[in-house]
RNA sequence: AGGGCUAUAGCUCAGUUGGUUAGAGCGCUACACUGAUAAUGUAGAGGUCGGCAGUUCAAAUCUGCCUAGCCCUACCA
C-alpha cells in the first residue's frame, strides 16, 4: 500500500525525515557511497558561534546545501567539513562588555591569560543553537569534525603559510611578508590604533568645530615657475586649506589636480595688506573673492579695508604647477633630502574643487592619501631621527609636538588631550589657533576661520583620533596584483558583476594587506626579532620552534623547552603538546639569534581574515597531515557566502592561494544578498523586525522556507522576507505536489497498483497525453540540470513549479482523472498492462515516473519533502527493488542517481500539438463563460478556421482531449475552400524592419488594410510586390502575421493565430444530457458529503420532477455508471434525502444510501 | 566621496539578439469546475516599464545625465 494522508503537514514531514536521516546515517552514506576520486569540493566559510543565528543564515546555508546535494545526486563525493571562526574583534568586544573591562585593563585588572580564557569560553557559546539550526533546516555539513581556528593545529598551518610568504621573494628580492608602517587611526589618549570597525561604531563620527587655515606657500623663482612671475620680485603664493593646522609644520608638498584649472590672482594680503599674487583653483575663486571686488581700484586700497580688490591675471592647468618648489611654511625641521626633493607641487587625481582651494596641503605622516602621494612622487618624509636612525613624526605618541618644533614643543595638538582644567582655563588657546596666529603674524595666512565638520573619535576615550604612522606587518599583496586579477578572471562569479566590478575593480587598486593587530585573542605572529632589529626569524611549525627553543635553552635564554613532552611544564604550567600557542604563553618563548642575541616575538597578532583565508589548508592541518586529502580538495569547486564577504573571506582565500600556490582557491562562487524584512528594511533586534529562524521552520517547515527563499528571487538579490510568501510556496507548490501524490496513492491502492520497474509499458504504447507529460518531464530534467550547473537555483525552482502546477496537476492529472476513476477491465495474462488494462497501467506508470523525477529534481532545495515523496513512492516495492538491485532500491532520494536528460523522450511536435489543445480549450471555455453556458451542458460543434494543413493534422491528433475537456460533440475545420474565412494581416516587424527602415510605418498601415485576395495571392505565389513611398518591396509570407476574423453568426474567440468558434445552439437532447451531468454531480457531492467510500455501491432515489425526466429517460445507465448506483428510482416524495438546488428554477429531493 | 547593485500592476517577480496587445503568481471582484483540492479555470479591475534627453523606421530593452533605495570601501585637505 502507498501511504495516504489527510492533510499536508510539512513540520511533521520534517520531523519524520530528520529522524530517519539520523537513524540511517543518510548524510554520511550519501558522501561515502561516492568515489573519492570524483570529488566536488566545497568549502564552508565558518560562522562565529558567539552570536545567535538569524534567518539570513538559513538563506546562506540553503544556497550552500543546494549545490552540495545537487552534485551528490550527480554522483560526486561532496565532503563538507564544518568549521568555527573563533578569533576576532567581535569576540573580544563581547568579552570585554561582559567582564565590564576595557582594553587598558588587560594585563592590569585581568591577566592576558584570564582574558584569553574568557574569549575561549565565549566563542562556542551558541554552538548548540547553531547545530540545532543546521539540523532543523536540513543543512548537511559535518558537525562532528569541524575545524576550529583557535586550535593549535589550525594555528600551526597558518604559521606555515606565513613562513611561506616570508620566504617568498618578489623580483626585487623583497619578502612577501614585511614590516612597515601605515597611516592608521590612532588614539593618543588610549595609546592604541583603532580598526575601521571601531571607527564605524555609532557615535564615533561627530561634528566638531576646528580652526581652519588657508595658508600661503611662497613659490620659489626658478625656470619652471617663471610663467607665474610677471613682475620682478613679485610675491607669488599658492593657497592651501587645512582643517588640521597642527599638521602644517609637517608639510612637505602641495597636491594639485593635473587637469583642474587654476588661476593666478593679483591682490593684497588680507591680514597685512601687502601686495601678493595668489594661486588657487579657478572654480574656487568665488569662495574667496567676491565678484564685486574685482572692479575695485588697486590704488585706493589701504591695509585693513574690508573689501580687498583683486584681478585674475591668468589661468592654467594644474600640471603646469607640478614640480614647482616653494619655501617651507614652518621651517622647524628639514633635511638635505627634503631640500632637494621636498617642498614642491605634486599631482593627485583625487583632488577636487568642492571646497578648499583645489590645492591640498600634504603631510605624509598624518594622512593615508598624503603618504601614498608622497611615496609615489618620491617626496621624502619629514621628521626627526630616533636612535636607530628611523625618521619619527613631529608629533609623539601622546599627541604632543616634539622639542624640535620649538614654538610649540610639548603642546598637545588637539585641545581635548589636555586635562579638563587646562582646557577650561580662561586664557587657554588650542594649539591649532596658536599656529594660525603665528602664520597670520608672519604673513603666511590668507584666511582663518572656524569650521564645523565630522571628525572620528575614539570610542573608548571619547577623544579625537589622529591619523598617525604605526608599525605593522604587511603581506605584499600588491606584488601579485596582476596575477590575482588574471586568476580572478577564471572564476565563475554569481552574479558576474561582483567578480568584475566589486571584486575585480578593487583588485586593480590593491594595496598591501595590513596583517598586524595589537590585540590578545588571535593567531600570534610567528616572528622573533632581536632588540636592535638586525636579526629576525619567522617560524613555520611547532617542531621548528621547539628546535629553536632547545638552542635558546642551551644559550641560557630559556629555562626549559615547554614543547618537549619530556620537559617539565613551562613557567605557565602547560607543557608538551598542550602548550597553548596563544598569548601570553607564546610571548614567554625567547629564541637565540645566529649571533647569540636573544630574540623576542613581535607582539602583534594577525588579522583574523588570515585565519579564514587559510582554511583550505588549515582545516586539514596541511602540510603536517592529510597531504593527499588536501591535494584532492584544492581548490574548491564551489563556495558561497554573503556579498559582504567579497573583500573579506573571498579576498583572503584568493590572496593566500595566489601568493602561496599560484592558484585560485575556488572555481565557482555565489555571493548572496541580504535578507531584509518585508518592507525592505534591514532586520535588527533593536527594530524588532528580525524573523526567528526556529519559529519560521517550526511553523512552515524547512522546505517551504527554503523553497520560498530560493524561488522568490536570485540568491544575490536582496530578499524581502515575508512569511506570506512561505505560505504561498507551501500551498501552491508543496500543496499541489502533495495532492498529486495523494491522488496517485488513493487510486493505486484501490486498484492494487504497484510500480514494477521491470515491467514498464514502452512509451510508444502510451497515450498522447502520457507521452506529452513525459516529454515535458525530460525537458524539465534538462532545464533544471542546466540551471543548477549554472548556479541558478531560482531558475530551477521556477521551472519545477511550472511543471508541477501547470503541466502535471492542472493538465495531465485533470485530463487523466477519468482514466484512474473508471473501473478496470481486469484483464488477465502476463506483461505490462495485464490486470489493470493497458491504458490504466500507462497512466499509473507515467504519473509515478513524473513524481519520482520531480522529487529528485526538487531534492536539493526541498530535501525533506523530496525524501518523504521518494520513500512513499518506493516503500511498497522496496523489498523487491533491493532483491533485484533496481533503481528504486535506495533508502533515500539523496542516495539515488539523478535522472539523466534523454532527448529520445522529448517530442517537440507533440508539445506543440498539446499547446494548441490547451489554447483551443482555453478559448472555448472563455466563450462559454461569456455566453453563460456552463461546462456540464454539452454543445454540438467547435469550428476552427485554419490557414494551413499542418495545423489540421496536429489538432486532429489531440481532438478527443479537446472535445472531452470542453464538452463538445464534434470538431470541424473551416478552410479557405469554404469561402467563409475572412483574414486579416499584420506586419511582421521583425522581418520587415531591417528591409524597410523608414518605410516601416507606412508599410504596416498598408498591410493592415490588405484584402482577403491580397493575402491569398501572397500565400499562393509566395511573393507580393508592394509599393510604399515610391519604393517597391517584395513581401514573402513570413512578412505577414495572418489571423482570421470573427465568423458572423458564431460565438468566437481568438489568441494569436488561433481562432475558435462555438456552435451555441442548445437542443433538447443536449439539455437532457447536461441535466444528466448535473444530476451526477449532485449525487457525487452527496456521496462526498456523507463520507462514503469511493467504491461504495449506492441506491439513488430522485424526486419526480418534469425537468429531469428527459435526462433520466435518455441517460439512465450513464447516471448509474458514474455514481456507482445499483438502482436509480423515482419517487413522488423523497423524505429522508437532501434538498438540492439543480438550477435557478428547480430544487430537487435526492436520497443516496449505501446498498 | 568612490565602486557596485536595484527601480516593470497594490505585493513578489519574469521579460531572449531592440520588433508593435509588456506577462506570471499572490491579493481584489464576478462567474464556473471539482469523488486529488490549503487546489483549479474564465473574465474584470489594476502599468506615463523611476525621471529627462539621445540613438533608431521601432526603446522596458542600447547610450548619456539625473533621482531614490541598498551594499561595500573611504581620514577628502
mmCIF file of N, CA, C and O (backbone and C1' of nucleotides) in Angstrom, chain A residues 8 241-243 352 354 360 367-369 467 502 647 712 720 728 730 732 743 747 798 810 936 986 989-990 997-998 1084 1087 1092, chain B residues 3-5 12-14 17 19-21 25-26 31 33-42 57 70-73 75-77:
data_model
loop_
_atom_site.group_PDB
_atom_site.id
_atom_site.type_symbol
_atom_site.label_atom_id
_atom_site.label_comp_id
_atom_site.label_asym_id
_atom_site.label_seq_id
_atom_site.Cartn_x
_atom_site.Cartn_y
_atom_site.Cartn_z
ATOM 1 N N UNK A 8 -1.645 18.092 4.285
ATOM 2 C CA UNK A 8 -0.211 18.318 4.185
ATOM 3 C C UNK A 8 0.280 18.928 5.494
ATOM 4 O O UNK A 8 -0.230 19.958 5.932
ATOM 5 N N UNK A 241 44.282 74.856 1.892
ATOM 6 C CA UNK A 241 43.365 74.908 3.047
ATOM 7 C C UNK A 241 43.587 73.686 3.926
ATOM 8 O O UNK A 241 43.859 72.580 3.408
ATOM 9 N N UNK A 242 43.472 73.848 5.215
ATOM 10 C CA UNK A 242 43.519 72.677 6.092
ATOM 11 C C UNK A 242 42.612 72.879 7.287
ATOM 12 O O UNK A 242 42.438 74.002 7.771
ATOM 13 N N UNK A 243 42.029 71.784 7.760
ATOM 14 C CA UNK A 243 41.238 71.827 8.993
ATOM 15 C C UNK A 243 42.069 71.345 10.164
ATOM 16 O O UNK A 243 41.584 71.250 11.286
ATOM 17 N N UNK A 352 39.859 67.577 -5.558
ATOM 18 C CA UNK A 352 38.613 68.118 -6.097
ATOM 19 C C UNK A 352 38.563 69.615 -5.859
ATOM 20 O O UNK A 352 39.436 70.189 -5.193
ATOM 21 N N UNK A 354 35.639 70.933 -4.650
ATOM 22 C CA UNK A 354 34.367 71.110 -3.953
ATOM 23 C C UNK A 354 34.498 72.056 -2.761
ATOM 24 O O UNK A 354 33.566 72.740 -2.394
ATOM 25 N N UNK A 360 45.902 70.739 -2.120
ATOM 26 C CA UNK A 360 45.848 70.010 -0.860
ATOM 27 C C UNK A 360 47.197 70.059 -0.158
ATOM 28 O O UNK A 360 48.214 69.634 -0.712
ATOM 29 N N UNK A 367 48.306 61.494 7.063
ATOM 30 C CA UNK A 367 47.208 61.229 6.134
ATOM 31 C C UNK A 367 47.587 60.103 5.201
ATOM 32 O O UNK A 367 48.681 60.099 4.642
ATOM 33 N N UNK A 368 46.661 59.142 5.026
ATOM 34 C CA UNK A 368 46.980 57.986 4.193
ATOM 35 C C UNK A 368 47.140 58.388 2.736
ATOM 36 O O UNK A 368 48.052 57.929 2.041
ATOM 37 N N UNK A 369 46.240 59.263 2.267
ATOM 38 C CA UNK A 369 46.351 59.741 0.883
ATOM 39 C C UNK A 369 47.663 60.489 0.698
ATOM 40 O O UNK A 369 48.352 60.334 -0.310
ATOM 41 N N UNK A 467 45.419 60.593 12.687
ATOM 42 C CA UNK A 467 45.934 59.623 11.720
ATOM 43 C C UNK A 467 47.429 59.670 11.857
ATOM 44 O O UNK A 467 48.034 60.748 11.820
ATOM 45 N N UNK A 502 32.801 44.781 -8.179
ATOM 46 C CA UNK A 502 33.158 44.985 -6.782
ATOM 47 C C UNK A 502 34.516 44.368 -6.438
ATOM 48 O O UNK A 502 35.320 44.982 -5.769
ATOM 49 N N UNK A 647 35.290 41.375 0.065
ATOM 50 C CA UNK A 647 36.659 41.803 0.398
ATOM 51 C C UNK A 647 37.116 41.173 1.697
ATOM 52 O O UNK A 647 38.158 41.524 2.220
ATOM 53 N N UNK A 712 11.923 32.786 -4.794
ATOM 54 C CA UNK A 712 11.390 34.144 -4.856
ATOM 55 C C UNK A 712 12.305 35.104 -5.625
ATOM 56 O O UNK A 712 11.838 35.904 -6.413
ATOM 57 N N UNK A 720 13.278 40.279 0.288
ATOM 58 C CA UNK A 720 12.342 40.892 1.236
ATOM 59 C C UNK A 720 11.544 39.761 1.860
ATOM 60 O O UNK A 720 10.620 39.236 1.239
ATOM 61 N N UNK A 728 2.532 30.907 0.508
ATOM 62 C CA UNK A 728 2.226 30.728 -0.906
ATOM 63 C C UNK A 728 2.994 29.549 -1.495
ATOM 64 O O UNK A 728 2.441 28.735 -2.230
ATOM 65 N N UNK A 730 4.105 27.032 0.123
ATOM 66 C CA UNK A 730 3.581 25.813 0.721
ATOM 67 C C UNK A 730 2.300 25.383 0.016
ATOM 68 O O UNK A 730 2.163 24.241 -0.404
ATOM 69 N N UNK A 732 0.929 26.462 -2.893
ATOM 70 C CA UNK A 732 0.924 26.326 -4.339
ATOM 71 C C UNK A 732 1.815 25.183 -4.817
ATOM 72 O O UNK A 732 1.399 24.359 -5.605
ATOM 73 N N UNK A 743 -3.426 11.706 -4.742
ATOM 74 C CA UNK A 743 -4.308 11.221 -5.793
ATOM 75 C C UNK A 743 -3.797 9.883 -6.334
ATOM 76 O O UNK A 743 -4.531 8.911 -6.448
ATOM 77 N N UNK A 747 -5.762 6.015 -5.748
ATOM 78 C CA UNK A 747 -6.236 5.094 -6.774
ATOM 79 C C UNK A 747 -5.344 3.877 -6.924
ATOM 80 O O UNK A 747 -5.827 2.782 -7.199
ATOM 81 N N UNK A 798 11.730 27.628 -10.272
ATOM 82 C CA UNK A 798 10.587 28.138 -11.030
ATOM 83 C C UNK A 798 10.185 27.154 -12.115
ATOM 84 O O UNK A 798 8.990 26.980 -12.392
ATOM 85 N N UNK A 810 -2.410 20.467 -13.392
ATOM 86 C CA UNK A 810 -3.548 21.138 -13.997
ATOM 87 C C UNK A 810 -3.875 20.658 -15.400
ATOM 88 O O UNK A 810 -4.934 20.974 -15.926
ATOM 89 N N UNK A 936 -20.992 21.750 -18.009
ATOM 90 C CA UNK A 936 -21.717 20.461 -17.993
ATOM 91 C C UNK A 936 -22.723 20.331 -19.130
ATOM 92 O O UNK A 936 -23.130 19.237 -19.463
ATOM 93 N N UNK A 986 -1.179 41.312 -40.346
ATOM 94 C CA UNK A 986 -0.431 42.310 -39.609
ATOM 95 C C UNK A 986 1.017 42.212 -40.050
ATOM 96 O O UNK A 986 1.495 41.131 -40.398
ATOM 97 N N UNK A 989 7.094 42.890 -37.877
ATOM 98 C CA UNK A 989 8.089 43.957 -37.746
ATOM 99 C C UNK A 989 9.508 43.432 -37.731
ATOM 100 O O UNK A 989 10.425 44.081 -38.191
ATOM 101 N N UNK A 990 9.644 42.244 -37.181
ATOM 102 C CA UNK A 990 10.992 41.707 -37.022
ATOM 103 C C UNK A 990 11.642 41.459 -38.386
ATOM 104 O O UNK A 990 12.792 41.825 -38.614
ATOM 105 N N UNK A 997 13.268 49.947 -43.104
ATOM 106 C CA UNK A 997 13.727 51.174 -42.459
ATOM 107 C C UNK A 997 12.596 52.179 -42.303
ATOM 108 O O UNK A 997 11.552 51.873 -41.746
ATOM 109 N N UNK A 998 12.820 53.354 -42.852
ATOM 110 C CA UNK A 998 11.860 54.440 -42.663
ATOM 111 C C UNK A 998 10.458 54.136 -43.180
ATOM 112 O O UNK A 998 9.486 54.730 -42.722
ATOM 113 N N UNK A 1084 -22.833 12.885 -6.677
ATOM 114 C CA UNK A 1084 -21.442 12.721 -6.230
ATOM 115 C C UNK A 1084 -21.155 13.590 -5.004
ATOM 116 O O UNK A 1084 -20.480 13.172 -4.077
ATOM 117 N N UNK A 1087 -22.546 11.928 -2.026
ATOM 118 C CA UNK A 1087 -21.659 10.829 -1.618
ATOM 119 C C UNK A 1087 -20.479 11.373 -0.820
ATOM 120 O O UNK A 1087 -20.091 10.827 0.207
ATOM 121 N N UNK A 1092 -18.941 8.569 2.041
ATOM 122 C CA UNK A 1092 -18.941 7.196 1.524
ATOM 123 C C UNK A 1092 -17.568 6.852 0.988
ATOM 124 O O UNK A 1092 -16.808 7.728 0.580
ATOM 125 P P G B 3 33.037 55.866 -9.485
ATOM 126 O "O5'" G B 3 32.992 54.354 -9.018
ATOM 127 C "C5'" G B 3 34.115 53.496 -9.232
ATOM 128 C "C4'" G B 3 33.866 52.163 -8.595
ATOM 129 C "C3'" G B 3 32.551 51.503 -8.963
ATOM 130 O "O3'" G B 3 32.574 50.883 -10.234
ATOM 131 C "C1'" G B 3 32.856 51.383 -6.632
ATOM 132 P P G B 4 31.209 50.865 -11.114
ATOM 133 O "O5'" G B 4 30.326 49.830 -10.297
ATOM 134 C "C5'" G B 4 30.735 48.479 -10.183
ATOM 135 C "C4'" G B 4 29.842 47.758 -9.225
ATOM 136 C "C3'" G B 4 28.365 47.776 -9.549
ATOM 137 O "O3'" G B 4 28.016 46.907 -10.607
ATOM 138 C "C1'" G B 4 28.661 48.179 -7.249
ATOM 139 P P C B 5 26.766 47.269 -11.543
ATOM 140 O "O5'" C B 5 25.545 46.853 -10.620
ATOM 141 C "C5'" C B 5 25.391 45.501 -10.219
ATOM 142 C "C4'" C B 5 24.371 45.401 -9.120
ATOM 143 C "C3'" C B 5 22.960 45.822 -9.492
ATOM 144 O "O3'" C B 5 22.273 44.811 -10.197
ATOM 145 C "C1'" C B 5 23.532 46.786 -7.424
ATOM 146 P P U B 12 7.293 44.269 -3.073
ATOM 147 O "O5'" U B 12 7.394 42.752 -3.549
ATOM 148 C "C5'" U B 12 7.582 41.721 -2.577
ATOM 149 C "C4'" U B 12 7.724 40.401 -3.281
ATOM 150 C "C3'" U B 12 8.731 40.392 -4.433
ATOM 151 O "O3'" U B 12 10.053 40.247 -3.968
ATOM 152 C "C1'" U B 12 6.721 39.349 -5.123
ATOM 153 P P C B 13 11.255 40.680 -4.892
ATOM 154 O "O5'" C B 13 11.115 39.644 -6.084
ATOM 155 C "C5'" C B 13 11.461 39.978 -7.410
ATOM 156 C "C4'" C B 13 10.850 38.958 -8.326
ATOM 157 C "C3'" C B 13 11.281 39.028 -9.782
ATOM 158 O "O3'" C B 13 12.513 38.358 -9.963
ATOM 159 C "C1'" C B 13 8.937 38.819 -9.660
ATOM 160 P P A B 14 13.393 38.658 -11.203
ATOM 161 O "O5'" A B 14 12.698 37.742 -12.283
ATOM 162 C "C5'" A B 14 12.127 38.331 -13.414
ATOM 163 C "C4'" A B 14 11.551 37.271 -14.283
ATOM 164 C "C3'" A B 14 11.861 37.467 -15.764
ATOM 165 O "O3'" A B 14 13.047 36.818 -16.137
ATOM 166 C "C1'" A B 14 9.536 37.327 -15.469
ATOM 167 P P U B 17 19.667 38.119 -25.609
ATOM 168 O "O5'" U B 17 19.375 39.415 -26.491
ATOM 169 C "C5'" U B 17 20.472 40.277 -26.835
ATOM 170 C "C4'" U B 17 20.654 40.349 -28.313
ATOM 171 C "C3'" U B 17 19.726 41.334 -29.044
ATOM 172 O "O3'" U B 17 20.172 42.665 -28.905
ATOM 173 C "C1'" U B 17 19.816 39.296 -30.229
ATOM 174 P P G B 19 12.479 43.282 -28.784
ATOM 175 O "O5'" G B 19 11.590 43.727 -30.030
ATOM 176 C "C5'" G B 19 10.759 44.868 -29.923
ATOM 177 C "C4'" G B 19 9.693 44.829 -30.970
ATOM 178 C "C3'" G B 19 9.187 43.431 -31.323
ATOM 179 O "O3'" G B 19 7.809 43.535 -31.640
ATOM 180 C "C1'" G B 19 10.082 44.443 -33.260
ATOM 181 P P U B 20 6.743 43.079 -30.594
ATOM 182 O "O5'" U B 20 5.576 44.151 -30.809
ATOM 183 C "C5'" U B 20 4.777 44.553 -29.710
ATOM 184 C "C4'" U B 20 3.830 45.635 -30.174
ATOM 185 C "C3'" U B 20 2.791 45.168 -31.196
ATOM 186 O "O3'" U B 20 1.586 45.893 -31.004
ATOM 187 C "C1'" U B 20 4.059 46.916 -32.106
ATOM 188 P P U B 21 0.265 45.166 -31.212
ATOM 189 O "O5'" U B 21 -0.249 45.169 -29.731
ATOM 190 C "C5'" U B 21 -0.370 46.394 -29.000
ATOM 191 C "C4'" U B 21 -0.871 46.051 -27.630
ATOM 192 C "C3'" U B 21 0.109 45.224 -26.802
ATOM 193 O "O3'" U B 21 -0.143 45.498 -25.425
ATOM 194 C "C1'" U B 21 -1.833 43.963 -27.192
ATOM 195 P P G B 25 -1.281 33.508 -13.397
ATOM 196 O "O5'" G B 25 -0.639 33.450 -11.946
ATOM 197 C "C5'" G B 25 -0.008 32.258 -11.494
ATOM 198 C "C4'" G B 25 0.671 32.519 -10.176
ATOM 199 C "C3'" G B 25 -0.216 33.156 -9.110
ATOM 200 O "O3'" G B 25 -1.003 32.205 -8.435
ATOM 201 C "C1'" G B 25 1.813 34.345 -9.243
ATOM 202 P P C B 26 -2.420 32.595 -7.887
ATOM 203 O "O5'" C B 26 -2.051 33.579 -6.688
ATOM 204 C "C5'" C B 26 -1.358 33.096 -5.549
ATOM 205 C "C4'" C B 26 -1.008 34.235 -4.635
ATOM 206 C "C3'" C B 26 -2.177 35.095 -4.188
ATOM 207 O "O3'" C B 26 -2.881 34.512 -3.106
ATOM 208 C "C1'" C B 26 -0.417 36.493 -4.880
ATOM 209 P P C B 31 -21.222 35.737 -8.503
ATOM 210 O "O5'" C B 31 -20.912 34.762 -9.726
ATOM 211 C "C5'" C B 31 -21.657 34.877 -10.936
ATOM 212 C "C4'" C B 31 -20.932 34.162 -12.044
ATOM 213 C "C3'" C B 31 -20.796 32.650 -11.881
ATOM 214 O "O3'" C B 31 -21.976 31.955 -12.216
ATOM 215 C "C1'" C B 31 -18.734 33.558 -12.600
ATOM 216 P P C B 33 -20.437 24.612 -13.163
ATOM 217 O "O5'" C B 33 -19.019 23.892 -13.048
ATOM 218 C "C5'" C B 33 -18.347 23.489 -14.231
ATOM 219 C "C4'" C B 33 -16.975 22.991 -13.872
ATOM 220 C "C3'" C B 33 -16.939 21.891 -12.827
ATOM 221 O "O3'" C B 33 -17.263 20.627 -13.370
ATOM 222 C "C1'" C B 33 -15.299 23.488 -12.344
ATOM 223 P P U B 34 -18.166 19.643 -12.512
ATOM 224 O "O5'" U B 34 -17.118 19.110 -11.448
ATOM 225 C "C5'" U B 34 -15.953 18.426 -11.903
ATOM 226 C "C4'" U B 34 -14.997 18.293 -10.764
ATOM 227 C "C3'" U B 34 -15.557 17.643 -9.514
ATOM 228 O "O3'" U B 34 -15.614 16.233 -9.634
ATOM 229 C "C1'" U B 34 -14.287 19.523 -8.919
ATOM 230 P P G B 35 -16.792 15.410 -9.002
ATOM 231 O "O5'" G B 35 -16.068 14.431 -7.982
ATOM 232 C "C5'" G B 35 -15.473 14.932 -6.824
ATOM 233 C "C4'" G B 35 -14.532 13.923 -6.227
ATOM 234 C "C3'" G B 35 -13.834 12.998 -7.206
ATOM 235 O "O3'" G B 35 -12.570 12.670 -6.653
ATOM 236 C "C1'" G B 35 -15.031 11.719 -5.689
ATOM 237 P P A B 36 -11.377 13.373 -7.296
ATOM 238 O "O5'" A B 36 -10.690 13.918 -5.976
ATOM 239 C "C5'" A B 36 -10.112 13.010 -5.071
ATOM 240 C "C4'" A B 36 -8.753 13.509 -4.658
ATOM 241 C "C3'" A B 36 -8.726 14.982 -4.239
ATOM 242 O "O3'" A B 36 -9.047 15.081 -2.863
ATOM 243 C "C1'" A B 36 -6.955 14.527 -5.759
ATOM 244 P P U B 37 -10.158 16.061 -2.370
ATOM 245 O "O5'" U B 37 -9.450 17.449 -2.209
ATOM 246 C "C5'" U B 37 -8.140 17.542 -1.687
ATOM 247 C "C4'" U B 37 -7.703 18.974 -1.792
ATOM 248 C "C3'" U B 37 -8.728 19.973 -1.253
ATOM 249 O "O3'" U B 37 -8.039 21.072 -0.707
ATOM 250 C "C1'" U B 37 -8.424 20.305 -3.569
ATOM 251 P P A B 38 -8.059 21.332 0.738
ATOM 252 O "O5'" A B 38 -7.279 22.716 0.885
ATOM 253 C "C5'" A B 38 -7.925 23.940 0.768
ATOM 254 C "C4'" A B 38 -6.882 25.024 0.858
ATOM 255 C "C3'" A B 38 -5.804 24.947 -0.209
ATOM 256 O "O3'" A B 38 -5.358 26.251 -0.533
ATOM 257 C "C1'" A B 38 -4.823 24.668 1.908
ATOM 258 P P A B 39 -6.012 26.948 -1.724
ATOM 259 O "O5'" A B 39 -5.800 25.948 -2.948
ATOM 260 C "C5'" A B 39 -4.491 25.736 -3.448
ATOM 261 C "C4'" A B 39 -4.528 24.673 -4.503
ATOM 262 C "C3'" A B 39 -4.942 25.117 -5.894
ATOM 263 O "O3'" A B 39 -3.908 25.762 -6.604
ATOM 264 C "C1'" A B 39 -6.088 23.145 -5.349
ATOM 265 P P U B 40 -4.251 26.995 -7.466
ATOM 266 O "O5'" U B 40 -5.199 26.371 -8.587
ATOM 267 C "C5'" U B 40 -4.697 25.388 -9.477
ATOM 268 C "C4'" U B 40 -5.771 24.965 -10.423
ATOM 269 C "C3'" U B 40 -6.350 26.070 -11.288
ATOM 270 O "O3'" U B 40 -5.514 26.380 -12.391
ATOM 271 C "C1'" U B 40 -8.109 24.764 -10.416
ATOM 272 P P G B 41 -5.583 27.817 -13.005
ATOM 273 O "O5'" G B 41 -6.909 27.755 -13.874
ATOM 274 C "C5'" G B 41 -7.009 26.839 -14.956
ATOM 275 C "C4'" G B 41 -8.361 26.951 -15.563
ATOM 276 C "C3'" G B 41 -8.718 28.337 -16.074
ATOM 277 O "O3'" G B 41 -8.209 28.548 -17.375
ATOM 278 C "C1'" G B 41 -10.486 27.514 -14.752
ATOM 279 P P U B 42 -7.710 29.964 -17.786
ATOM 280 O "O5'" U B 42 -9.079 30.747 -17.989
ATOM 281 C "C5'" U B 42 -9.976 30.358 -19.019
ATOM 282 C "C4'" U B 42 -11.228 31.165 -18.915
ATOM 283 C "C3'" U B 42 -11.032 32.668 -18.837
ATOM 284 O "O3'" U B 42 -10.802 33.238 -20.116
ATOM 285 C "C1'" U B 42 -12.597 32.003 -17.203
ATOM 286 P P C B 57 16.276 55.556 -38.852
ATOM 287 O "O5'" C B 57 14.754 55.230 -38.540
ATOM 288 C "C5'" C B 57 13.710 56.051 -39.074
ATOM 289 C "C4'" C B 57 12.389 55.363 -38.883
ATOM 290 C "C3'" C B 57 12.129 54.870 -37.468
ATOM 291 O "O3'" C B 57 11.602 55.892 -36.652
ATOM 292 C "C1'" C B 57 11.649 53.135 -39.011
ATOM 293 P P C B 70 18.489 53.292 2.410
ATOM 294 O "O5'" C B 70 19.283 51.978 1.990
ATOM 295 C "C5'" C B 70 18.728 50.702 2.259
ATOM 296 C "C4'" C B 70 19.435 49.652 1.446
ATOM 297 C "C3'" C B 70 20.931 49.497 1.698
ATOM 298 O "O3'" C B 70 21.204 48.792 2.886
ATOM 299 C "C1'" C B 70 20.526 49.478 -0.621
ATOM 300 P P C B 71 22.532 49.087 3.698
ATOM 301 O "O5'" C B 71 23.627 48.290 2.849
ATOM 302 C "C5'" C B 71 23.562 46.875 2.746
ATOM 303 C "C4'" C B 71 24.612 46.386 1.791
ATOM 304 C "C3'" C B 71 26.039 46.825 2.090
ATOM 305 O "O3'" C B 71 26.634 46.047 3.107
ATOM 306 C "C1'" C B 71 25.606 47.177 -0.193
ATOM 307 P P C B 72 27.659 46.732 4.100
ATOM 308 O "O5'" C B 72 28.966 46.844 3.212
ATOM 309 C "C5'" C B 72 29.624 45.674 2.746
ATOM 310 C "C4'" C B 72 30.646 46.031 1.708
ATOM 311 C "C3'" C B 72 31.727 46.996 2.145
ATOM 312 O "O3'" C B 72 32.751 46.362 2.892
ATOM 313 C "C1'" C B 72 30.907 47.676 0.056
ATOM 314 P P U B 73 33.474 47.155 4.046
ATOM 315 O "O5'" U B 73 34.319 48.245 3.241
ATOM 316 C "C5'" U B 73 35.405 47.842 2.430
ATOM 317 C "C4'" U B 73 35.914 49.007 1.629
ATOM 318 C "C3'" U B 73 36.349 50.228 2.411
ATOM 319 O "O3'" U B 73 37.628 50.075 3.005
ATOM 320 C "C1'" U B 73 35.040 50.911 0.594
ATOM 321 P P C B 75 40.110 55.571 5.985
ATOM 322 O "O5'" C B 75 39.909 57.078 6.411
ATOM 323 C "C5'" C B 75 38.677 57.649 6.610
ATOM 324 C "C4'" C B 75 38.933 58.981 7.258
ATOM 325 C "C3'" C B 75 38.778 60.153 6.310
ATOM 326 O "O3'" C B 75 37.444 60.619 6.378
ATOM 327 C "C1'" C B 75 40.839 60.325 7.471
ATOM 328 P P C B 76 36.615 60.682 5.154
ATOM 329 O "O5'" C B 76 37.402 61.993 4.739
ATOM 330 C "C5'" C B 76 37.068 62.991 3.843
ATOM 331 C "C4'" C B 76 38.325 63.395 3.157
ATOM 332 C "C3'" C B 76 38.674 64.858 3.307
ATOM 333 O "O3'" C B 76 39.529 65.075 4.413
ATOM 334 C "C1'" C B 76 38.609 64.223 1.016
ATOM 335 P P A B 77 39.221 66.159 5.476
ATOM 336 O "O5'" A B 77 40.357 67.226 5.186
ATOM 337 C "C5'" A B 77 41.712 66.900 5.464
ATOM 338 C "C4'" A B 77 42.596 67.833 4.689
ATOM 339 C "C3'" A B 77 42.199 69.293 4.789
ATOM 340 O "O3'" A B 77 42.845 69.911 5.876
ATOM 341 C "C1'" A B 77 42.504 68.677 2.516
#
